[in-house]
mmCIF file of C-alpha atoms in Angstrom:
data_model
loop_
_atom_site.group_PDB
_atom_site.id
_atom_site.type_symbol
_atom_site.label_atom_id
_atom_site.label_comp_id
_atom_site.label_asym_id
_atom_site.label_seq_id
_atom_site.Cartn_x
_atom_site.Cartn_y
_atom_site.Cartn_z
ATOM 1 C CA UNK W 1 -206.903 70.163 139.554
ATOM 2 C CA UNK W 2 -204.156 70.913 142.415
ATOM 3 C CA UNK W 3 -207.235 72.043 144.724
ATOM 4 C CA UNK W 4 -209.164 68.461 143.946
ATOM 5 C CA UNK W 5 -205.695 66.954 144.776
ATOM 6 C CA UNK W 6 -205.212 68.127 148.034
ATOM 7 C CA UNK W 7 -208.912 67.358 148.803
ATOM 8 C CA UNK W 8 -208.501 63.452 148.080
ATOM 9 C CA UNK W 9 -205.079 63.789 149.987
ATOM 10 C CA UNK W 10 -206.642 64.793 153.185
ATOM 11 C CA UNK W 11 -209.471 62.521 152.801
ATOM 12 C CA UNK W 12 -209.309 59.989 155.675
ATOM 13 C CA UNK W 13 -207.724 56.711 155.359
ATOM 14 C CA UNK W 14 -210.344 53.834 155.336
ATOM 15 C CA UNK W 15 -210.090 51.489 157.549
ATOM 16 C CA UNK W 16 -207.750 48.691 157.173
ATOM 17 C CA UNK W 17 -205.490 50.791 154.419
ATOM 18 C CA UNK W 18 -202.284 51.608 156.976
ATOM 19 C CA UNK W 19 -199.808 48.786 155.142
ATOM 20 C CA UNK W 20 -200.807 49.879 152.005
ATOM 21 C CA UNK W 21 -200.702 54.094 152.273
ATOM 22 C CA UNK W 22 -197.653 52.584 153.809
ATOM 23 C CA UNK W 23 -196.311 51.160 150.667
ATOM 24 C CA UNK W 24 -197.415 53.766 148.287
ATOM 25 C CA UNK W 25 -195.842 56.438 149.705
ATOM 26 C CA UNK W 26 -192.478 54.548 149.350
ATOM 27 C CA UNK W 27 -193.660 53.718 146.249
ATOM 28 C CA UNK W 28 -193.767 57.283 144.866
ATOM 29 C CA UNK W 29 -190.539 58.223 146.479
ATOM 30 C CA UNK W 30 -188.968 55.536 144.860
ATOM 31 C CA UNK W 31 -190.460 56.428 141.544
ATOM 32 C CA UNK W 32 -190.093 60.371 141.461
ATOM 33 C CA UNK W 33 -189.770 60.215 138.053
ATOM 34 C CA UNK W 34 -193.220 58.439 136.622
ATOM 35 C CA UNK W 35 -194.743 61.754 136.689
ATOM 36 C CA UNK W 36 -192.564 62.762 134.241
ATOM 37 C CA UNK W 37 -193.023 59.846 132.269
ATOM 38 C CA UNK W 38 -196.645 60.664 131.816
ATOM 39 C CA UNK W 39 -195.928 63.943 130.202
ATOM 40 C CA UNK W 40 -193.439 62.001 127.589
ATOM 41 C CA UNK W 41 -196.262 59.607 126.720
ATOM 42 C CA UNK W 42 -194.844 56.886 128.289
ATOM 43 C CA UNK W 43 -196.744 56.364 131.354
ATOM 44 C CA UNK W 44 -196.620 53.522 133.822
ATOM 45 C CA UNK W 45 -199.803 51.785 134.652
ATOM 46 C CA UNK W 46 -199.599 53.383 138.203
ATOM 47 C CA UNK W 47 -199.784 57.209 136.997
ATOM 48 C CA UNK W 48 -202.673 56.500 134.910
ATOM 49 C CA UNK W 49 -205.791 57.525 136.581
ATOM 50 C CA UNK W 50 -209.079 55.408 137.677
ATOM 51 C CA UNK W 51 -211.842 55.773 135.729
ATOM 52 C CA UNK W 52 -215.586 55.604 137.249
ATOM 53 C CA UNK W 53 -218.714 55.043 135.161
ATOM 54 C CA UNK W 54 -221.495 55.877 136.717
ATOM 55 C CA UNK W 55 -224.516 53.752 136.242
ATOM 56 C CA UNK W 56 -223.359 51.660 133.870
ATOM 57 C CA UNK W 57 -225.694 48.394 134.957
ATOM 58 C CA UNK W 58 -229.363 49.034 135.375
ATOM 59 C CA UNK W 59 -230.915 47.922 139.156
ATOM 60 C CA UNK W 60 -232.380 45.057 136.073
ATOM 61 C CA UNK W 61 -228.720 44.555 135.013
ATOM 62 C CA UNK W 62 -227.400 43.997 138.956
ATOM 63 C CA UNK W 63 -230.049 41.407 139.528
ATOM 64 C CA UNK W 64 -228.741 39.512 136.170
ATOM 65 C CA UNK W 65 -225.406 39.089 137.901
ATOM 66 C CA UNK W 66 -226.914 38.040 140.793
ATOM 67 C CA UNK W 67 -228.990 35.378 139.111
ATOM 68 C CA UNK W 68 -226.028 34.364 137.330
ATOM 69 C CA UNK W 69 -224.214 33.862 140.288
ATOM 70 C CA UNK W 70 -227.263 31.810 142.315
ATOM 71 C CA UNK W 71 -227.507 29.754 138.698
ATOM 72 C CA UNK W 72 -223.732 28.728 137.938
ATOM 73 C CA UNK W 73 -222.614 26.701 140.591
ATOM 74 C CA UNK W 74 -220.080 26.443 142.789
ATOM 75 C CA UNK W 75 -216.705 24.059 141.723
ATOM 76 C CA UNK W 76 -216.456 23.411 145.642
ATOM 77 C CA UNK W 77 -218.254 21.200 147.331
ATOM 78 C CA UNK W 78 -220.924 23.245 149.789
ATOM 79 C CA UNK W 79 -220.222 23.936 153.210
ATOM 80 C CA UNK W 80 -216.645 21.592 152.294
ATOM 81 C CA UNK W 81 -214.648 24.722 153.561
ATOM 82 C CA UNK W 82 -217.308 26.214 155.869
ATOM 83 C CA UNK W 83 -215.806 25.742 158.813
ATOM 84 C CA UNK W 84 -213.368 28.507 158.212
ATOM 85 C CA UNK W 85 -215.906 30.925 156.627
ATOM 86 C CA UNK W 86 -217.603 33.643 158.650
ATOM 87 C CA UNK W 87 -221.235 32.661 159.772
ATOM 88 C CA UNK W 88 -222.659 35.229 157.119
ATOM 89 C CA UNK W 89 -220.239 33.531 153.970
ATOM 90 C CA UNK W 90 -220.694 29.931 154.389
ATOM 91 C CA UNK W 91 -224.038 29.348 152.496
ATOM 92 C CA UNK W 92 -222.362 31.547 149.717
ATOM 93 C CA UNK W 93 -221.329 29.885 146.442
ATOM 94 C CA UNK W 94 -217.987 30.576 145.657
ATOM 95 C CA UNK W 95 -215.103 28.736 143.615
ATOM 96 C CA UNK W 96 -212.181 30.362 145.914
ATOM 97 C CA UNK W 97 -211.480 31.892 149.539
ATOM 98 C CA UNK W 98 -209.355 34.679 149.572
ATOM 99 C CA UNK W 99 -210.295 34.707 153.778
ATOM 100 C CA UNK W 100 -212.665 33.736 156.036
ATOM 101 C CA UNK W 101 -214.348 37.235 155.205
ATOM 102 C CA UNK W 102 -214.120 37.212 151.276
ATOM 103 C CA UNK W 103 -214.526 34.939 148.553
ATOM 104 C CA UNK W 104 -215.274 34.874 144.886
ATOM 105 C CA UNK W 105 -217.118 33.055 142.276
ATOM 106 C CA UNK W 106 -215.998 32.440 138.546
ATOM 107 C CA UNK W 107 -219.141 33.792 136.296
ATOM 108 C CA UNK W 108 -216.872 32.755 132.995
ATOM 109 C CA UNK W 109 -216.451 28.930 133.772
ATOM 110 C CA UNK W 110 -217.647 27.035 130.676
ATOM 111 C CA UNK W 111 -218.388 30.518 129.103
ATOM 112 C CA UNK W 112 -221.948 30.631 131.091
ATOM 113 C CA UNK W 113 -222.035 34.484 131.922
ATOM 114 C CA UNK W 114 -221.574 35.054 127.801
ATOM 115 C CA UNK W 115 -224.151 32.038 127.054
ATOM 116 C CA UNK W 116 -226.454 32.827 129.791
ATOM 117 C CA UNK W 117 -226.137 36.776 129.709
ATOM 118 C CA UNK W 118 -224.726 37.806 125.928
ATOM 119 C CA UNK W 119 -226.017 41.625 126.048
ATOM 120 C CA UNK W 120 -224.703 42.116 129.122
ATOM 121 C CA UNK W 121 -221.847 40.804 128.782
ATOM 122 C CA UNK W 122 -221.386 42.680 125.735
ATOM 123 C CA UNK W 123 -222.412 45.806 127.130
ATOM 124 C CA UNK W 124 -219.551 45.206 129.790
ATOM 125 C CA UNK W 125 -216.560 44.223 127.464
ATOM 126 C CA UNK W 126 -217.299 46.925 125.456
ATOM 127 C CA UNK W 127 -217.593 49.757 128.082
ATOM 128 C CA UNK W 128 -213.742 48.609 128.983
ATOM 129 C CA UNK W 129 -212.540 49.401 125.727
ATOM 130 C CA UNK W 130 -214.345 52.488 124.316
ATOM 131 C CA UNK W 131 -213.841 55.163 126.987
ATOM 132 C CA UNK W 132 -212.310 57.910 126.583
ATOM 133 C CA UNK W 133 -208.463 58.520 127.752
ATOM 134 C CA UNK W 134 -205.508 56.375 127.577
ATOM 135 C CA UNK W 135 -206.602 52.443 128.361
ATOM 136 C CA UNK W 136 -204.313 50.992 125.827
ATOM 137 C CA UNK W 137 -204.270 50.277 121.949
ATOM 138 C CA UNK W 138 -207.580 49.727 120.980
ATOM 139 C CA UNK W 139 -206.445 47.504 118.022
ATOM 140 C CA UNK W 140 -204.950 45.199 120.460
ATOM 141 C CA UNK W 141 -206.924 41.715 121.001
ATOM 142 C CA UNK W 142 -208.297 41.234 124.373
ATOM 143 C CA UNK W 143 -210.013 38.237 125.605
ATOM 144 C CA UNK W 144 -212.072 37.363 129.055
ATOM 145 C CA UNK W 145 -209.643 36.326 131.675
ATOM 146 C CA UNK W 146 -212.080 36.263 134.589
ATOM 147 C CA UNK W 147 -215.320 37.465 135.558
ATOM 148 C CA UNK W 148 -215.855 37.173 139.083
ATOM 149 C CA UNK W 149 -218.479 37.725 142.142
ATOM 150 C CA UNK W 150 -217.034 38.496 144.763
ATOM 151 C CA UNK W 151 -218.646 39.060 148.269
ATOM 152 C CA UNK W 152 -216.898 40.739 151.123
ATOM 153 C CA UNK W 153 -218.654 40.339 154.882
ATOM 154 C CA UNK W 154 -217.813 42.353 157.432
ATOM 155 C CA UNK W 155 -213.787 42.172 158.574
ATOM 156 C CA UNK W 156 -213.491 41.687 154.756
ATOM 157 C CA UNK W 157 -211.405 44.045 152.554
ATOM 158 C CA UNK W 158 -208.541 43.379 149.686
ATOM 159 C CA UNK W 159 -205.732 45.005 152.104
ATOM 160 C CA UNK W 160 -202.747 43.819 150.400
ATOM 161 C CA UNK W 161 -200.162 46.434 149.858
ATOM 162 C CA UNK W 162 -199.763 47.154 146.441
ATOM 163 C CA UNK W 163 -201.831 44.481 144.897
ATOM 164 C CA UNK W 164 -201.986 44.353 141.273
ATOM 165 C CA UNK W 165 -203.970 41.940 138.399
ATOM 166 C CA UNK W 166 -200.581 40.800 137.231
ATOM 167 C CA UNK W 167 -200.986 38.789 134.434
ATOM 168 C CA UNK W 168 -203.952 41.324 133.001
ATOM 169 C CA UNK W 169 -204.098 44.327 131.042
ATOM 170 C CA UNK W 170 -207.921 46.012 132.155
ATOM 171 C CA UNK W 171 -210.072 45.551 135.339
ATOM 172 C CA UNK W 172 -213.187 47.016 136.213
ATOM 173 C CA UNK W 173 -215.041 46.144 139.181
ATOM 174 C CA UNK W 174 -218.811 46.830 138.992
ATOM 175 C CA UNK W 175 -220.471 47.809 142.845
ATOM 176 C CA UNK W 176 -223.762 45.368 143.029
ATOM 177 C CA UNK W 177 -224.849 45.846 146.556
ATOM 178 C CA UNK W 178 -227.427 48.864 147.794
ATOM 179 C CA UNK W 179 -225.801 50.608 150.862
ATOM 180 C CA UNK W 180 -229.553 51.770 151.405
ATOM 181 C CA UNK W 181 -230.598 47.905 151.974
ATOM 182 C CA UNK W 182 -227.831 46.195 152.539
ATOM 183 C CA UNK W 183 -226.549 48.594 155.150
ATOM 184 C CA UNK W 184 -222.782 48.350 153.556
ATOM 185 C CA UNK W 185 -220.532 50.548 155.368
ATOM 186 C CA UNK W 186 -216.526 50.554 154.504
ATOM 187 C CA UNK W 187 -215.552 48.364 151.506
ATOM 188 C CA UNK W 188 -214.238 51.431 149.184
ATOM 189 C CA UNK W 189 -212.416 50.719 146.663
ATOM 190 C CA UNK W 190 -209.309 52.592 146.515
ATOM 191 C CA UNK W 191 -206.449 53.805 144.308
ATOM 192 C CA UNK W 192 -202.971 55.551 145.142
ATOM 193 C CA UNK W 193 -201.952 58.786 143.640
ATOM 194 C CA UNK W 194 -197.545 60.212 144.740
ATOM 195 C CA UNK W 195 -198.964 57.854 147.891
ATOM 196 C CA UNK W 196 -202.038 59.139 148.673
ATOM 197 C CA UNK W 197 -205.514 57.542 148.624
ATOM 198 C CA UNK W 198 -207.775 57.990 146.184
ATOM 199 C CA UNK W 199 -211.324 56.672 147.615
ATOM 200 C CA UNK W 200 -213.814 56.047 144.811
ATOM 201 C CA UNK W 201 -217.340 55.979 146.453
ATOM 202 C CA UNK W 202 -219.037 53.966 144.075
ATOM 203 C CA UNK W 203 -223.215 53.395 144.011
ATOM 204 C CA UNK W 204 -225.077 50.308 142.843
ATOM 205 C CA UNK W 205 -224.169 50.073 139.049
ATOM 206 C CA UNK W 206 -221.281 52.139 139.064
ATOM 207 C CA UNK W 207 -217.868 50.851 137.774
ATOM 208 C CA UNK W 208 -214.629 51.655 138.344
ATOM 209 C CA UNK W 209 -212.167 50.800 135.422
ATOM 210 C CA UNK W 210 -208.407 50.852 135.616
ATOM 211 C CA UNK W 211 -205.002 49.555 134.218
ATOM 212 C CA UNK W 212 -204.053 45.919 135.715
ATOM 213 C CA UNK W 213 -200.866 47.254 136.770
ATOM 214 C CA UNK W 214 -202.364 49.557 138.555
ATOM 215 C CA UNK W 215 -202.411 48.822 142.665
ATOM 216 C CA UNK W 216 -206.022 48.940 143.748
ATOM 217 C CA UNK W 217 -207.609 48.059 147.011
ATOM 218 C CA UNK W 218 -210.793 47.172 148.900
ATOM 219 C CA UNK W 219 -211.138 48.835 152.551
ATOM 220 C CA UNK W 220 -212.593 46.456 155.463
ATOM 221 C CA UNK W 221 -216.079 46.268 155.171
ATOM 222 C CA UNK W 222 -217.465 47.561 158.323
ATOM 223 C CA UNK W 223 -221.108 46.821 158.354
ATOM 224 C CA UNK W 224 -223.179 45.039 155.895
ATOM 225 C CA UNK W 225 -222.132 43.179 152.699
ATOM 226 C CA UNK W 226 -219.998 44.607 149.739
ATOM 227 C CA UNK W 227 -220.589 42.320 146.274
ATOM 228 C CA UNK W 228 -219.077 43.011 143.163
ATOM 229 C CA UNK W 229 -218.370 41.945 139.922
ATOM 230 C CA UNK W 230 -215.136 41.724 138.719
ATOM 231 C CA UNK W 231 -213.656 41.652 134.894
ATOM 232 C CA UNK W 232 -210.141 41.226 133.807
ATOM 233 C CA UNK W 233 -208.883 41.400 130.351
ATOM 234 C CA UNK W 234 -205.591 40.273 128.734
ATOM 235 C CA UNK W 235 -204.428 39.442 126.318
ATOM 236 C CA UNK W 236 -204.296 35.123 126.657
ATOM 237 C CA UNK W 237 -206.881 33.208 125.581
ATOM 238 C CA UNK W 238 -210.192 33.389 127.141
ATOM 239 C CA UNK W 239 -210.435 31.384 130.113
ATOM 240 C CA UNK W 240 -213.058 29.104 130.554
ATOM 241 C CA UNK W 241 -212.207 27.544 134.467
ATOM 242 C CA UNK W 242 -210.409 29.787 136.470
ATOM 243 C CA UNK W 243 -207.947 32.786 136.549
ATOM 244 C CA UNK W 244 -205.215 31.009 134.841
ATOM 245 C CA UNK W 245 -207.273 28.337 131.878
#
């Protein structure tokens, strides 16, 4: 609704977000004519609304990713790039830095979250293509491009300006971490709608599900430690390594 609208539109900015409002609001002026689009049925990845599922792991289901992500194994050597990891990041396993605040681990390499975790990871695949709205064909073959842990410390936040999963055609990203005993403060995840922020405050379990194409961010974790887990579909062959084999 128009009221809803101008709610999220006033909603403040989280921190960390400036570049990117920035670059969605030029974005939308540039692009006047998407909204139109959307009417016609042939809408752009970027009108397409976020989705968010609530509860869609169990508190059981969260500590299954965790275990999976204590059990796989890091690809790097440990502590080989700690010396540019914050103090609170360099005992975590992870198979790539994005900063010194954030870095992710690959739960698909040599299919181990499937192997390990085959309901689950059932239960997740198919929650990205059965809800209800316009995510795609449904006839069209997707496979596993990544499935990812990723752990933001404080300072940490995905603040690119209008970053995209290029390459993909689905993400969701599944909130892991208990603001109640983690103390997590910041970290929203946020989408951009004629340039305005959309802030999803997500709980343990929930997901958020949205087109690739779609520019998405994560605001700078504040306090506390924001985890996640992170699925991308498309339409390549399932990866088995990284983001790209």
């Amino acid at each position: 609704s128009m009221a809803l609208h101008c709610i999220m539109a006033e909603a403040p900015l989280p921190p960390g977000l400036e570049g990117a409002q920035d670059w969605a609001r030029d974005y939308a002026a540039a692009n006047p004519s998407e909204a139109f689009e959307l009417l016609f049925g042939r809408p752009s990845p970027e009108t397409l609304p976020a989705l968010v599922i609530p509860q869609l792991l169990s508190p059981e289901e969260v500590k299954q990713c965790f275990s999976a992500g204590s059990e796989v194994g890091s690809s790097i050597e440990p502590f080989a790039t700690s010396s540019w990891l914050c103090a609170a990041l360099r005992a975590t396993p992870h198979d790539i830095g994005y900063s010194g605040e954030h870095v992710a681990l690959y739960l698909h390499k040599g299919g181990y979250l499937q192997t390990k975790q085959p309901a689950l990871c059932d239960k997740l695949l198919h929650s990205m293509r059965r809800q209800p709205g316009n995510w795609g064909d449904p006839a069209l073959a997707l496979q596993v491009r990544c499935i990812e842990l990723h752990t933001y410390a404080v300072g940490g936040g995905l603040l690119e300006p209008g970053h995209r999963d290029n390459g993909s055609k689905l993400s969701m990203s599944v909130l892991l971490s208990d603001a109640a005993t983690t103390g997590l403060e910041g970290g929203q995840i946020v989408t951009w709608s004629g340039g305005e922020p959309v802030v999803h405050e997500l709980r343990r379990g929930d997901a958020l599900l949205f087109h690739s194409g779609k520019a998405h961010n994560v605001a700078t974790v504040t306090s506390g430690m924001r985890q996640s887990l992170v699925i991308e579909l498309w339409v390549g062959p399932t990866n088995t390594k990284d983001r790209e084999s």
